[in-house]
XYZ file of C-alpha atoms in Angstrom:
98
model
C -20.475 -43.911 39.506
C -23.082 -45.994 38.261
C -24.994 -45.206 34.517
C -27.742 -43.886 36.008
C -25.774 -41.196 37.895
C -23.681 -40.779 34.710
C -26.900 -40.411 32.406
C -28.474 -37.958 35.158
C -25.115 -35.703 34.827
C -24.917 -35.726 31.309
C -28.574 -34.914 30.796
C -28.358 -31.803 33.105
C -24.941 -30.874 31.294
C -26.926 -31.155 27.732
C -30.008 -29.175 29.066
C -27.836 -26.276 30.470
C -25.861 -26.019 27.007
C -29.236 -25.664 25.065
C -30.486 -23.240 27.652
C -27.345 -20.978 26.999
C -27.552 -21.727 22.842
C -31.192 -20.126 23.660
C -29.949 -17.328 25.245
C -27.495 -16.910 22.168
C -30.506 -16.803 19.999
C -32.124 -14.051 21.850
C -29.035 -12.020 21.410
C -28.579 -12.942 17.624
C -31.786 -11.498 17.224
C -30.737 -8.275 19.326
C -27.930 -7.853 17.270
C -30.012 -8.446 13.817
C -32.460 -5.656 15.223
C -30.173 -3.135 16.011
C -28.345 -3.786 12.284
C -31.841 -3.360 10.938
C -32.604 -0.263 12.379
C -29.118 1.068 11.822
C -29.474 0.362 8.069
C -33.023 1.824 7.809
C -31.663 5.009 9.726
C -28.989 5.015 7.031
C -30.830 4.697 4.122
C -33.702 6.969 4.832
C -31.603 9.600 6.150
C -28.636 9.407 3.844
C -27.900 13.016 2.166
C -30.709 14.420 4.383
C -29.753 14.273 8.295
C -25.905 13.745 8.360
C -25.612 12.784 12.363
C -28.545 10.354 11.937
C -26.842 8.667 8.603
C -23.759 8.414 10.832
C -25.728 6.824 13.578
C -27.085 4.591 11.212
C -24.036 3.389 9.814
C -22.322 2.828 13.424
C -25.563 0.638 14.349
C -25.264 -0.967 11.298
C -21.848 -2.150 12.028
C -22.490 -2.888 15.538
C -25.302 -5.016 14.650
C -23.243 -6.913 12.066
C -20.165 -7.394 13.892
C -22.167 -8.657 17.082
C -24.223 -10.860 15.108
C -21.352 -12.565 13.275
C -19.567 -13.146 16.867
C -22.742 -14.286 18.259
C -23.548 -16.616 15.367
C -20.014 -18.152 15.718
C -20.695 -18.629 19.038
C -23.660 -20.539 18.527
C -22.269 -22.676 15.894
C -19.349 -23.456 18.331
C -21.846 -24.367 21.135
C -24.004 -26.718 18.735
C -20.861 -28.292 18.036
C -20.023 -28.717 21.820
C -23.404 -30.564 22.367
C -22.614 -32.992 19.860
C -19.251 -33.798 21.618
C -20.966 -34.178 24.943
C -23.592 -36.482 23.382
C -20.904 -38.706 21.450
C -18.716 -38.534 24.780
C -21.651 -39.903 26.873
C -22.283 -42.626 24.283
C -18.905 -43.953 24.206
C -18.717 -43.650 28.081
C -21.941 -45.890 28.509
C -20.762 -48.281 25.533
C -17.441 -48.517 27.652
C -19.198 -49.309 30.835
C -21.616 -51.817 29.565
C -18.816 -53.900 27.929
C -17.303 -54.366 31.357
């Protein structure tokens, strides 16, 4: 393989990983919204309407747990992109020395 082919492959991979990180950002916003709506329901309907309070509490729990999982996935994805870039730089340095 030539350096040009390797560079193209790594550029494709990094752009794909960044697109997936953006998708995770959308999901993070979704779960934070669900959690916020649940919090408002729970806060507003506390001791007024029991079933809406329960729904709000459940939505808050789902939103928080979902946001934590997605945030962890984004963190690991960013680390993965950094590893891919470091591996690319190492391979290019090795090929240029030969």
